[in-house]
PDB file of C-alpha atoms in Angstrom:
ATOM      1  CA  UNK A  24     -81.882  66.797  -9.047  1.00  0.00           C
ATOM      2  CA  UNK A  25     -82.977  69.556 -11.480  1.00  0.00           C
ATOM      3  CA  UNK A  26     -83.336  71.989  -8.711  1.00  0.00           C
ATOM      4  CA  UNK A  27     -79.587  72.049  -7.568  1.00  0.00           C
ATOM      5  CA  UNK A  28     -77.137  74.298  -9.018  1.00  0.00           C
ATOM      6  CA  UNK A  29     -74.624  74.571  -6.209  1.00  0.00           C
ATOM      7  CA  UNK A  30     -73.870  71.567  -4.025  1.00  0.00           C
ATOM      8  CA  UNK A  31     -71.777  72.227  -0.614  1.00  0.00           C
ATOM      9  CA  UNK A  32     -70.676  68.310   0.539  1.00  0.00           C
ATOM     10  CA  UNK A  33     -69.786  67.557   3.785  1.00  0.00           C
ATOM     11  CA  UNK A  34     -69.384  63.428   4.486  1.00  0.00           C
ATOM     12  CA  UNK A  35     -69.726  61.597   7.633  1.00  0.00           C
ATOM     13  CA  UNK A  36     -68.651  58.343   5.204  1.00  0.00           C
ATOM     14  CA  UNK A  37     -67.241  57.976   1.789  1.00  0.00           C
ATOM     15  CA  UNK A  38     -69.498  59.714  -0.472  1.00  0.00           C
ATOM     16  CA  UNK A  39     -70.593  59.444  -4.383  1.00  0.00           C
ATOM     17  CA  UNK A  40     -72.337  62.321  -6.012  1.00  0.00           C
ATOM     18  CA  UNK A  41     -74.122  60.779  -9.115  1.00  0.00           C
ATOM     19  CA  UNK A  42     -74.499  63.130 -11.993  1.00  0.00           C
ATOM     20  CA  UNK A  43     -77.735  62.911 -14.168  1.00  0.00           C
ATOM     21  CA  UNK A  44     -78.236  61.685 -17.745  1.00  0.00           C
ATOM     22  CA  UNK A  45     -76.464  64.391 -19.699  1.00  0.00           C
ATOM     23  CA  UNK A  46     -78.456  63.599 -22.664  1.00  0.00           C
ATOM     24  CA  UNK A  47     -81.864  65.027 -20.273  1.00  0.00           C
ATOM     25  CA  UNK A  48     -80.170  68.313 -19.519  1.00  0.00           C
ATOM     26  CA  UNK A  49     -77.748  69.729 -22.123  1.00  0.00           C
ATOM     27  CA  UNK A  50     -76.433  73.110 -21.166  1.00  0.00           C
ATOM     28  CA  UNK A  51     -76.946  72.305 -17.280  1.00  0.00           C
ATOM     29  CA  UNK A  52     -74.461  73.371 -14.794  1.00  0.00           C
ATOM     30  CA  UNK A  53     -73.615  72.239 -11.430  1.00  0.00           C
ATOM     31  CA  UNK A  54     -71.183  73.418  -8.758  1.00  0.00           C
ATOM     32  CA  UNK A  55     -69.977  70.760  -6.442  1.00  0.00           C
ATOM     33  CA  UNK A  56     -67.728  71.983  -3.739  1.00  0.00           C
ATOM     34  CA  UNK A  57     -66.317  69.478  -0.915  1.00  0.00           C
ATOM     35  CA  UNK A  58     -65.899  71.171   2.587  1.00  0.00           C
ATOM     36  CA  UNK A  59     -63.168  70.517   4.801  1.00  0.00           C
ATOM     37  CA  UNK A  60     -64.277  67.035   6.445  1.00  0.00           C
ATOM     38  CA  UNK A  61     -61.213  64.944   6.290  1.00  0.00           C
ATOM     39  CA  UNK A  62     -60.841  61.429   6.469  1.00  0.00           C
ATOM     40  CA  UNK A  63     -63.521  60.297   3.742  1.00  0.00           C
ATOM     41  CA  UNK A  64     -63.427  59.859   0.059  1.00  0.00           C
ATOM     42  CA  UNK A  65     -65.623  61.927  -2.350  1.00  0.00           C
ATOM     43  CA  UNK A  66     -66.176  60.817  -5.865  1.00  0.00           C
ATOM     44  CA  UNK A  67     -68.540  62.499  -8.597  1.00  0.00           C
ATOM     45  CA  UNK A  68     -69.806  59.790 -10.846  1.00  0.00           C
ATOM     46  CA  UNK A  69     -71.159  60.091 -14.461  1.00  0.00           C
ATOM     47  CA  UNK A  70     -74.102  58.516 -15.193  1.00  0.00           C
ATOM     48  CA  UNK A  71     -73.558  54.854 -16.898  1.00  0.00           C
ATOM     49  CA  UNK A  72     -70.856  55.157 -19.339  1.00  0.00           C
ATOM     50  CA  UNK A  73     -70.820  58.646 -19.737  1.00  0.00           C
ATOM     51  CA  UNK A  74     -67.710  60.961 -19.012  1.00  0.00           C
ATOM     52  CA  UNK A  75     -66.587  63.874 -16.657  1.00  0.00           C
ATOM     53  CA  UNK A  76     -64.037  65.421 -19.232  1.00  0.00           C
ATOM     54  CA  UNK A  77     -62.382  61.743 -20.492  1.00  0.00           C
ATOM     55  CA  UNK A  78     -63.180  60.003 -17.162  1.00  0.00           C
ATOM     56  CA  UNK A  79     -66.371  58.262 -15.797  1.00  0.00           C
ATOM     57  CA  UNK A  80     -65.275  59.388 -12.136  1.00  0.00           C
ATOM     58  CA  UNK A  81     -63.549  62.704 -10.360  1.00  0.00           C
ATOM     59  CA  UNK A  82     -62.291  62.721  -6.964  1.00  0.00           C
ATOM     60  CA  UNK A  83     -63.080  65.595  -4.900  1.00  0.00           C
ATOM     61  CA  UNK A  84     -60.035  66.913  -2.553  1.00  0.00           C
ATOM     62  CA  UNK A  85     -60.864  69.352   0.727  1.00  0.00           C
ATOM     63  CA  UNK A  86     -62.106  72.540  -0.533  1.00  0.00           C
ATOM     64  CA  UNK A  87     -62.268  71.480  -4.167  1.00  0.00           C
ATOM     65  CA  UNK A  88     -64.573  72.833  -6.602  1.00  0.00           C
ATOM     66  CA  UNK A  89     -66.048  71.613  -9.437  1.00  0.00           C
ATOM     67  CA  UNK A  90     -67.960  73.277 -12.223  1.00  0.00           C
ATOM     68  CA  UNK A  91     -69.612  70.858 -14.255  1.00  0.00           C
ATOM     69  CA  UNK A  92     -71.590  71.211 -17.721  1.00  0.00           C
ATOM     70  CA  UNK A  93     -73.384  68.937 -19.634  1.00  0.00           C
ATOM     71  CA  UNK A  94     -72.890  69.104 -23.415  1.00  0.00           C
ATOM     72  CA  UNK A  95     -76.019  66.748 -24.268  1.00  0.00           C
ATOM     73  CA  UNK A  96     -73.782  63.667 -24.437  1.00  0.00           C
ATOM     74  CA  UNK A  97     -71.219  64.217 -21.699  1.00  0.00           C
ATOM     75  CA  UNK A  98     -69.968  66.158 -18.590  1.00  0.00           C
ATOM     76  CA  UNK A  99     -67.391  68.762 -19.056  1.00  0.00           C
ATOM     77  CA  UNK A 100     -65.366  70.392 -16.423  1.00  0.00           C
ATOM     78  CA  UNK A 101     -65.380  74.325 -17.117  1.00  0.00           C
TER      79      UNK A 101
END
């Protein structure tokens, strides 16, 4: 939600992180990092038909970090 800036994800099952509607939070930045828990899929999902760069979803690999920013329409990896 809007109180988060950095999120470190540790999964015990497959996980999807849902981004908020980019039209409601222009300029907001989230940093999402996956820890080293193996064996599960972790996905970042844009709201509705919005995109993260050119895709509706992005997968998080082990220890991977995404820094995402809303442009008021979609999300961008920066």
